Structures are given as C-alpha cells and as structure tokens.
PDB file of C-alpha atoms in Angstrom:
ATOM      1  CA  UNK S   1       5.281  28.790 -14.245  1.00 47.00           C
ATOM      2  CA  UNK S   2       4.061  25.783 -16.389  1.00 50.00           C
ATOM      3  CA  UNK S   3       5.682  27.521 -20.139  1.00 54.00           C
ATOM      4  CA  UNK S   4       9.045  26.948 -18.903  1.00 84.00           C
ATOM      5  CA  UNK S   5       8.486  22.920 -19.156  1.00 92.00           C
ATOM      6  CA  UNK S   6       9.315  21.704 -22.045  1.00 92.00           C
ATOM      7  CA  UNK S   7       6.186  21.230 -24.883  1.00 93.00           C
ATOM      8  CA  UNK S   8       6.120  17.336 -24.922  1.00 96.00           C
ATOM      9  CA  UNK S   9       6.223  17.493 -21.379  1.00 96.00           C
ATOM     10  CA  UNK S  10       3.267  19.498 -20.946  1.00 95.00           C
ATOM     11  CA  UNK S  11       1.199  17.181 -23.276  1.00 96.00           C
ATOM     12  CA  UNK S  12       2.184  14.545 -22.092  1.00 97.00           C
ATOM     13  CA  UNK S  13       1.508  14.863 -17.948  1.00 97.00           C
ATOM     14  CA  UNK S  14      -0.472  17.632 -18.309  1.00 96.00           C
ATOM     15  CA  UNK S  15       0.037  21.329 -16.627  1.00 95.00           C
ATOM     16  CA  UNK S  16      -1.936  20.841 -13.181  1.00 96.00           C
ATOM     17  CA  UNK S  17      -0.242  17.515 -13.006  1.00 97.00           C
ATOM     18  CA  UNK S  18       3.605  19.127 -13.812  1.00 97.00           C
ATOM     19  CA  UNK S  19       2.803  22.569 -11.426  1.00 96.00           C
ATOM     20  CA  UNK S  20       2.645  20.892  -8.278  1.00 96.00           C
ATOM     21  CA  UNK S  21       6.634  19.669  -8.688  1.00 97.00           C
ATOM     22  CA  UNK S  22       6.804  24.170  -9.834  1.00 96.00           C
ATOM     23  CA  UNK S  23       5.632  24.551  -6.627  1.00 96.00           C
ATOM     24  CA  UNK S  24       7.394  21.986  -4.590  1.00 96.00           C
ATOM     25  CA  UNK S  25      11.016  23.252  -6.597  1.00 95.00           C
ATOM     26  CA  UNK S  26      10.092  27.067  -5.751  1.00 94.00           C
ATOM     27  CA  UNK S  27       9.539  27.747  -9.821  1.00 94.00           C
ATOM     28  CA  UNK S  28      12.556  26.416 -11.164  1.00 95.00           C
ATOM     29  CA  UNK S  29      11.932  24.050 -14.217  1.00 95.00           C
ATOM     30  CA  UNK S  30      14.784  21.824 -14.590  1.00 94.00           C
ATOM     31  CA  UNK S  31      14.652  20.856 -10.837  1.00 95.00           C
ATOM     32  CA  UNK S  32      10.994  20.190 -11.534  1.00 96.00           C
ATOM     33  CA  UNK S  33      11.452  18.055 -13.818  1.00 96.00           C
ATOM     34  CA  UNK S  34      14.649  16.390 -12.353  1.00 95.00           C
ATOM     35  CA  UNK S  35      11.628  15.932  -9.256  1.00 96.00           C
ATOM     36  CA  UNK S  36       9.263  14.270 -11.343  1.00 97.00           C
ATOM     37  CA  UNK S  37      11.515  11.534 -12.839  1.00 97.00           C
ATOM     38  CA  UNK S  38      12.843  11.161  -9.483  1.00 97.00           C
ATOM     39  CA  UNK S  39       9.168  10.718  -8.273  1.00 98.00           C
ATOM     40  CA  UNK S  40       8.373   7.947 -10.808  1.00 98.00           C
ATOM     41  CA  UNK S  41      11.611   6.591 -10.003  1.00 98.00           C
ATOM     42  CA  UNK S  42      11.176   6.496  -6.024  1.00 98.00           C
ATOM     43  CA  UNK S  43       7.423   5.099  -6.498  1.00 98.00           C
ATOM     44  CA  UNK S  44       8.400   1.955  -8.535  1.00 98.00           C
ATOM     45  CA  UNK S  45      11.560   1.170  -5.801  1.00 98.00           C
ATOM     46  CA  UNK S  46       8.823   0.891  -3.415  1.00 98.00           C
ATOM     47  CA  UNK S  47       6.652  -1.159  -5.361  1.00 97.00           C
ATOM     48  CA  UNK S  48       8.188  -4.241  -4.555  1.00 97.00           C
ATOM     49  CA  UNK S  49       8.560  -3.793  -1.048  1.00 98.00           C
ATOM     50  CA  UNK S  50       4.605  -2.509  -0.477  1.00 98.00           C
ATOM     51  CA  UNK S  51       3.850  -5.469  -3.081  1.00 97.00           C
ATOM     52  CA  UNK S  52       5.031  -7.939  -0.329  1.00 98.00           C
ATOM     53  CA  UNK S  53       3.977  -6.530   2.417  1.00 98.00           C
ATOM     54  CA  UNK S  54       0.148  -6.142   0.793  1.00 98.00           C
ATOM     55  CA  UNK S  55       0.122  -9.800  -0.733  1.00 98.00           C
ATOM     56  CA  UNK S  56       1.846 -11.061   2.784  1.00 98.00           C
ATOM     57  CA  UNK S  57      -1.028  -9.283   5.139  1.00 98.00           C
ATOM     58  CA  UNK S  58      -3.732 -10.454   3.367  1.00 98.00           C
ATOM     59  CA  UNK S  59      -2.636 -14.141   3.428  1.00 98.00           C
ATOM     60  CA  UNK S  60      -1.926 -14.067   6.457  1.00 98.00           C
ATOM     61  CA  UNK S  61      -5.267 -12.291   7.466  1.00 98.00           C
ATOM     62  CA  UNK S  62      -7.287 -14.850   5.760  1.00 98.00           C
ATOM     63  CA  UNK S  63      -5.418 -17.891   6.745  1.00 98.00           C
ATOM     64  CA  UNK S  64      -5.890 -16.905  10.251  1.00 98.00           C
ATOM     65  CA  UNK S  65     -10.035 -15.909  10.115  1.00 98.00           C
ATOM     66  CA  UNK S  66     -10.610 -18.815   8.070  1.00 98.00           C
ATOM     67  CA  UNK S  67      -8.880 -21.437  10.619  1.00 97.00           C
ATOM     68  CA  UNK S  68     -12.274 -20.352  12.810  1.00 97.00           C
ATOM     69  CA  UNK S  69     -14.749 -19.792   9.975  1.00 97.00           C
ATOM     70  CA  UNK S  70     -13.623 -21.358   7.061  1.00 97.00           C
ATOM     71  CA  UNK S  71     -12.230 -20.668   3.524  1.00 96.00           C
ATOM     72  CA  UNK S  72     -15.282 -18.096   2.340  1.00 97.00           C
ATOM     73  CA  UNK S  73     -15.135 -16.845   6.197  1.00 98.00           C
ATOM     74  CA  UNK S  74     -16.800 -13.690   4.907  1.00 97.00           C
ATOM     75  CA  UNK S  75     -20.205 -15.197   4.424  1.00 95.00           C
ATOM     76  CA  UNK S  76     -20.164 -16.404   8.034  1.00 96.00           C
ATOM     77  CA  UNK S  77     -18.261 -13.511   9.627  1.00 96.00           C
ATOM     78  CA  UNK S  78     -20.684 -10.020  10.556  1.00 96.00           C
ATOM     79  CA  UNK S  79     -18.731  -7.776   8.414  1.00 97.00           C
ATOM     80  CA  UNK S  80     -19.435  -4.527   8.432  1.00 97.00           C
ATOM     81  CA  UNK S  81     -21.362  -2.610   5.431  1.00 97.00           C
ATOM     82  CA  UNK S  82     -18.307  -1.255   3.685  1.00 97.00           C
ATOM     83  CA  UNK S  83     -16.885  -4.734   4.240  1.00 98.00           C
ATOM     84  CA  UNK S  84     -19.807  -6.242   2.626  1.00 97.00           C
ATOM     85  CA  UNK S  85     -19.840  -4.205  -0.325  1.00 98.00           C
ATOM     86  CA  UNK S  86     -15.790  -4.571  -1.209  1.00 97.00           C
ATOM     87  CA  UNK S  87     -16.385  -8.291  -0.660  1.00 97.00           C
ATOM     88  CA  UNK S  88     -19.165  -8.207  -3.116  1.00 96.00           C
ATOM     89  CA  UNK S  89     -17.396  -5.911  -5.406  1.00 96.00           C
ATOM     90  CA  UNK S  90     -14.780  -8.621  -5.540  1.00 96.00           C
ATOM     91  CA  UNK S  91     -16.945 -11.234  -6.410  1.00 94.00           C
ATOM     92  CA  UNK S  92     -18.513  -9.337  -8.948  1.00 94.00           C
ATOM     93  CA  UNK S  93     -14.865  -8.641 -10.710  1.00 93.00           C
ATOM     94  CA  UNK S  94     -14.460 -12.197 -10.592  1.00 93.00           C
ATOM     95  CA  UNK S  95     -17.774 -13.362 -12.474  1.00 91.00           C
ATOM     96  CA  UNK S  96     -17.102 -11.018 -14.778  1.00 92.00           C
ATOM     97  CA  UNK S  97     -14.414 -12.373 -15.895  1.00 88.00           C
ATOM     98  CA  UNK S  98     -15.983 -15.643 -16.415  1.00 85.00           C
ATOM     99  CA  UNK S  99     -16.222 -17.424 -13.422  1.00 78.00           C
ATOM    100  CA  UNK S 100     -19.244 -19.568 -12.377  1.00 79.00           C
ATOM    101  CA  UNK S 101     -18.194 -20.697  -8.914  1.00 87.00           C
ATOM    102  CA  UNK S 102     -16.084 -18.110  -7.565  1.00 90.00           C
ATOM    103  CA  UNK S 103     -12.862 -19.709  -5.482  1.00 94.00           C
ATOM    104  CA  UNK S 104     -11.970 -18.435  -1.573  1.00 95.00           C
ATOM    105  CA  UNK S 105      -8.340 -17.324  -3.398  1.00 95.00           C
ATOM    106  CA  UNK S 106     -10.012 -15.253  -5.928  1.00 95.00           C
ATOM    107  CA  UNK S 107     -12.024 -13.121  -4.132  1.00 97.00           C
ATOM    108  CA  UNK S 108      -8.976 -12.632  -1.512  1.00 97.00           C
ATOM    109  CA  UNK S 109      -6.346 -11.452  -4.725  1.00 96.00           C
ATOM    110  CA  UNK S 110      -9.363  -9.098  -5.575  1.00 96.00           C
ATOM    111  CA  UNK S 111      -9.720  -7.413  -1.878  1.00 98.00           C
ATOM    112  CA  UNK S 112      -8.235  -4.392  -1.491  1.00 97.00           C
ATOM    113  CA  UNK S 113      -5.324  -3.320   0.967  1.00 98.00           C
ATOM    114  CA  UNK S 114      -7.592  -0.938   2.490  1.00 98.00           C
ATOM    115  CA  UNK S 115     -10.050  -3.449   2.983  1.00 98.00           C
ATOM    116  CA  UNK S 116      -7.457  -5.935   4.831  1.00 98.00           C
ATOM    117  CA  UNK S 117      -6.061  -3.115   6.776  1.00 98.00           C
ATOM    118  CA  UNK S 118      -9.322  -2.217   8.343  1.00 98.00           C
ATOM    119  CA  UNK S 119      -9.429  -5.713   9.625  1.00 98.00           C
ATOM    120  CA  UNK S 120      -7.545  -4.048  12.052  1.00 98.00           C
ATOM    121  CA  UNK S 121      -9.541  -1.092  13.083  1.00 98.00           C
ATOM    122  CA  UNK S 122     -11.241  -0.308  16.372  1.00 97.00           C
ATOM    123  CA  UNK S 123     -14.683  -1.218  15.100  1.00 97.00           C
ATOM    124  CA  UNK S 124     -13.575  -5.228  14.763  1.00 98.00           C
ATOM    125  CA  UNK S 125     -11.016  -5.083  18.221  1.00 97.00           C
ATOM    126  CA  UNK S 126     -13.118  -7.471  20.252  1.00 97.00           C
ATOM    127  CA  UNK S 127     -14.549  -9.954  17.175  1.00 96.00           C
ATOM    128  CA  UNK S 128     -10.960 -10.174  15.255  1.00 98.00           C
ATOM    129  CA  UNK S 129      -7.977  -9.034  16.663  1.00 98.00           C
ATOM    130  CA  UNK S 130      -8.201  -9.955  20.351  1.00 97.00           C
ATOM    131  CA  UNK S 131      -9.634 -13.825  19.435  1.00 97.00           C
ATOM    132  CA  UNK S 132      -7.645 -14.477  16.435  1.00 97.00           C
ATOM    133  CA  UNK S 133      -6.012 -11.420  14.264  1.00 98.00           C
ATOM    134  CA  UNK S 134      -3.020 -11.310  16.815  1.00 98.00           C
ATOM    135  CA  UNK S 135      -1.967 -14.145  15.796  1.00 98.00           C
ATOM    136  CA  UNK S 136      -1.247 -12.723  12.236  1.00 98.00           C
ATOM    137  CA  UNK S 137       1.740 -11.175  13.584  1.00 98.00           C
ATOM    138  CA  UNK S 138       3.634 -13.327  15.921  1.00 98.00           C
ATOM    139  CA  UNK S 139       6.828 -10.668  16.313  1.00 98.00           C
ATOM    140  CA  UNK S 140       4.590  -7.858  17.484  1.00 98.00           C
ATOM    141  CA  UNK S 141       3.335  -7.057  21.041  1.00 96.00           C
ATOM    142  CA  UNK S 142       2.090  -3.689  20.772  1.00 97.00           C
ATOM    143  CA  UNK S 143      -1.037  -2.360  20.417  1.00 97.00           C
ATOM    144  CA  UNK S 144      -3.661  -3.345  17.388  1.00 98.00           C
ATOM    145  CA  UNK S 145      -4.348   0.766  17.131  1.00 98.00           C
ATOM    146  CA  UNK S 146      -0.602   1.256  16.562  1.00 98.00           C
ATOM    147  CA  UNK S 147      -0.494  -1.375  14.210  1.00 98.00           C
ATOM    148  CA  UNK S 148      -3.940  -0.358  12.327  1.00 98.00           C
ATOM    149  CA  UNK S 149      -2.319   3.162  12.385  1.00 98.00           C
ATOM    150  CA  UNK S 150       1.095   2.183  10.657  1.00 98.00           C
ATOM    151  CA  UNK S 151      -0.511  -0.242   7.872  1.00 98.00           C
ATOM    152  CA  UNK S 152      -2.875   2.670   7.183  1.00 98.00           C
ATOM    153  CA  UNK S 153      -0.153   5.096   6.690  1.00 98.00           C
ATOM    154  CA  UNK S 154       1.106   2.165   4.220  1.00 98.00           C
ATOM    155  CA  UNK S 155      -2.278   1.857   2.707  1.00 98.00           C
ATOM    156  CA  UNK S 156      -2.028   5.859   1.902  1.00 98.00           C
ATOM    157  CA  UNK S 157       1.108   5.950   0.491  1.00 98.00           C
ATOM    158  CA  UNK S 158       0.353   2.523  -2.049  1.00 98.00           C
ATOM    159  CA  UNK S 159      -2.592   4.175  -2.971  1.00 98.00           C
ATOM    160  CA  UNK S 160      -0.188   7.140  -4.198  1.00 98.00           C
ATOM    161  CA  UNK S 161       2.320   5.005  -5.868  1.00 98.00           C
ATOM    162  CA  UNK S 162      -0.236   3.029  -7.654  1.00 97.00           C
ATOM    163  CA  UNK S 163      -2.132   6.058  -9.004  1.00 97.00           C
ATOM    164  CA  UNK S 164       1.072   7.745  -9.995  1.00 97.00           C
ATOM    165  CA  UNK S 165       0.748  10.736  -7.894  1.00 98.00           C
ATOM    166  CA  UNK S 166       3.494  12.376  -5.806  1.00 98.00           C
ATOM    167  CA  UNK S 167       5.237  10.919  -2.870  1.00 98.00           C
ATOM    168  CA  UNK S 168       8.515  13.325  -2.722  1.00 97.00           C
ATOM    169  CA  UNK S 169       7.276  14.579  -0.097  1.00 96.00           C
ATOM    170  CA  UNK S 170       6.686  12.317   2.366  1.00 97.00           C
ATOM    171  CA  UNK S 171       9.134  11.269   5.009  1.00 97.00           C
ATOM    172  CA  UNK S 172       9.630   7.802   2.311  1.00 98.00           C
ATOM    173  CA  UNK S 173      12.629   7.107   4.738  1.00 97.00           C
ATOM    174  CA  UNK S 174      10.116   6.505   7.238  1.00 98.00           C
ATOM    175  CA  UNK S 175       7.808   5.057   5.070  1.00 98.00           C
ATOM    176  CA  UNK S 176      10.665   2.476   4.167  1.00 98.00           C
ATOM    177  CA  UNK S 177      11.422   1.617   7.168  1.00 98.00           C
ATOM    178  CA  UNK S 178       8.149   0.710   8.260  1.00 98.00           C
ATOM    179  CA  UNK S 179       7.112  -1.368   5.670  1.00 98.00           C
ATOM    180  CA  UNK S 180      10.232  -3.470   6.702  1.00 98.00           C
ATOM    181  CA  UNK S 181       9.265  -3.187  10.469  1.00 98.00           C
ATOM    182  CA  UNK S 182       5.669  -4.573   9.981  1.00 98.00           C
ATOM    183  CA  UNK S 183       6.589  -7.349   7.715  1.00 98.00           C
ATOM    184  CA  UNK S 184       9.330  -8.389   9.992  1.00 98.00           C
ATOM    185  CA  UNK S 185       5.911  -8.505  12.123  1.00 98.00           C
ATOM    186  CA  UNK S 186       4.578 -10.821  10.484  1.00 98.00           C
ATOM    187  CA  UNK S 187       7.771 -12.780   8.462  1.00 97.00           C
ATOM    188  CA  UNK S 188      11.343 -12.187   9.647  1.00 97.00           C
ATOM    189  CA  UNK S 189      12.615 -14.435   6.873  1.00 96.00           C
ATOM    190  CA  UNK S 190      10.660 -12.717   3.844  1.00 96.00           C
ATOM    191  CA  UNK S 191      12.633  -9.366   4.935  1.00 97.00           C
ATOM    192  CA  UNK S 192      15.924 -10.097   4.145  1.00 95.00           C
ATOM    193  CA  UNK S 193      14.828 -11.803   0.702  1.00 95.00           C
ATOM    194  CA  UNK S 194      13.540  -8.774  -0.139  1.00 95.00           C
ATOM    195  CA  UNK S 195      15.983  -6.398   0.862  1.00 94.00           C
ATOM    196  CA  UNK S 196      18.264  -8.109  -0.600  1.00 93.00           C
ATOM    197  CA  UNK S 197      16.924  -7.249  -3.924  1.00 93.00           C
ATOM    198  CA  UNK S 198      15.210  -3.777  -2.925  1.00 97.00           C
ATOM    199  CA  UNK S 199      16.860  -0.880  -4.507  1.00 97.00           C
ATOM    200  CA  UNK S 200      14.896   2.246  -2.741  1.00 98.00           C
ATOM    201  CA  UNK S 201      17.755   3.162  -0.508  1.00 97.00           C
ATOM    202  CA  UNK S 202      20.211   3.952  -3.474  1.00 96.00           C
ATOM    203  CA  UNK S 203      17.312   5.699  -5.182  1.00 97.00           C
ATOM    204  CA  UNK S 204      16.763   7.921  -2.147  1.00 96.00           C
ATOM    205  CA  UNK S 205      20.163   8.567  -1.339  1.00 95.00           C
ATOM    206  CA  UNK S 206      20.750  10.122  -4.662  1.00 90.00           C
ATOM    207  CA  UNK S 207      18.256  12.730  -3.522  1.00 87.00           C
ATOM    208  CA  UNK S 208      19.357  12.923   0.200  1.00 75.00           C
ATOM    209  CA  UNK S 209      23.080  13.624  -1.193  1.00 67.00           C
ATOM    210  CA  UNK S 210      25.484  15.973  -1.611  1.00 64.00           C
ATOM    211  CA  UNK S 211      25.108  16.341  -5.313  1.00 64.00           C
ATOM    212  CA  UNK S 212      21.232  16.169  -5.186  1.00 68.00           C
ATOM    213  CA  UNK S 213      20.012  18.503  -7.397  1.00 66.00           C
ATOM    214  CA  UNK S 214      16.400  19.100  -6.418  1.00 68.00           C
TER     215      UNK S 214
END
C-alpha cells in the first residue's frame, strides 16, 4: 500500500505511521494523504479549545481543595498512590529546572490533565466531590460519574492531539461539543471568548461537505 506515498513522505512520517490513513481511505493514496493533513489540521483547531478547558479545570480544581487545605493541599490531602507519584513527579520537573522552594502554582502547571480529571473518579466521591469538588462547576447538576466520564473522554482525545496521532476518526463533532458543554460547566463567559476565535467548525465542515474529498 505504503509505495504509492510519495518518497519524502515516507521518510518523513514513517510507513506504519502513513498506513493507518491506507487503511482508513480503503488504499487510495491521495485521499490518504489529503487525511493526514486534514488530521494535523483538525488536531491543532482543537488545541485551543482543550487548552482552555485543561488550564480552566485545574484552576478551578485547586482553588476549590485548597480553600479547605491550603495552597500545597496535596501534602495534607490522602491522595492516592498514583496521585502521589504524579505530584512528586511534578515536583521533581520543577527542581530540576532550578528551583529550591518549589511554588503551589508550579507544581499545579506541571500536573497532568489526567491527573486533575481523576479528581473526579469514584475512588475520591465521598472525600472531594460531595464536600467540595461540586463546587468547581456551579452550571452542572448531574452526576460526578457523568462528569468524570466526559472529561475522561477529553483527557483521551488531548492525549491524541498532543502526541500527534490520529483523531479522524472519532465522532470530533461530539468531542467539540463537549468540551464547550463542560466548560460552560464551569465558566459560561470563557465560552463565547473562545468560540469566538475557535476555528474547528470550518475545519470540520470542509470534511463533512459536499466536496470533501476523503
């Protein structure tokens, strides 16, 4: 399938890499690579969007836990092990890079969006969310497991962007419209800043219409 691809192509992204968009275009080369473009394309339009909605939950995460247990709240909350190790991953990162005395806001811009997201899970229900971690959200009255199971999703498909694999083939509509729906969660007024500069829906539609070519 791959010989087909142009040479530089190859070299460049590598055959494994270029034969799953093959695959997903039924063999057909120039849709291919039409796909992958479009890929690269679709993943930085949601950058900004998942940007926001990362920096936004975990600020508003931390501001909440650390109203009860301070500004380092992780030294006096009972994380859990995996907890404890991203937390002192983080602070690692940052003494590495020089730092004697590690700031609260340093530690927080190293945490991961998995790690804020399973803030969230079952395991921290009756410690986080019910005494505090609703708060985060002040538009939502659902459930925290519908919630947890939405960021996750979101968590997923970052993790994708950022590592420049393939997203085409996700439902990204969906995907769209629920990063919108949990940071309206969250911060009705950051939305419509945001979409007002977002530029995913034009990028989609030019593979959702008529004239799409793969």
């Amino acid at each position: 399938m791959a010989e087909e691809l142009p040479d530089w192509m190859l070299h460049a992204f590598s055959e494994p890499r270029l034969n799953r968009y093959l695959r997903a275009t039924g063999g057909d080369a120039a849709a291919a690579t039409r796909l992958y473009w479009w890929n690269v394309e679709a993943s930085a339009a949601l950058y900004g969007p998942l940007h926001c909605l990362e920096v936004t939950l975990r600020n508003a995460l931390h501001d909440r836990i650390g109203q009860r247990y301070g500004a380092d709240w992780w030294d006096a909350f009972p994380l859990n092990g995996n907890g404890r190790r991203l937390v002192a991953r983080a602070r690692r990162k940052c003494e590495e890079r020089g730092m004697r005395s590690v700031p609260a806001d340093s530690v927080v811009a190293e945490l991961s969006f998995g790690f804020w997201a399973s803030l969230l899970s079952r395991g921290y229900d009756r410690r986080l969310w019910v005494p505090i971690l609703h708060r985060a959200f002040p538009h939502y009255s659902g459930r925290r497991g519908v919630l947890y199971d939405s960021l996750w999703s979101l968590v997923l498909l970052r993790n994708r962007v950022m590592h420049h694999e393939p997203v085409h083939h996700r439902d990204l509509a969906a995907d769209h419209a629920k990063i919108y729906r949990l940071l309206g969660y969250m911060s009705p007024e950051l939305v419509k800043e945001i979409q007002a500069l977002d530029r995913f829906p034009s990028v989609l539609a030019r593979r959702n219409g008529p004239d799409s070519r793969f």
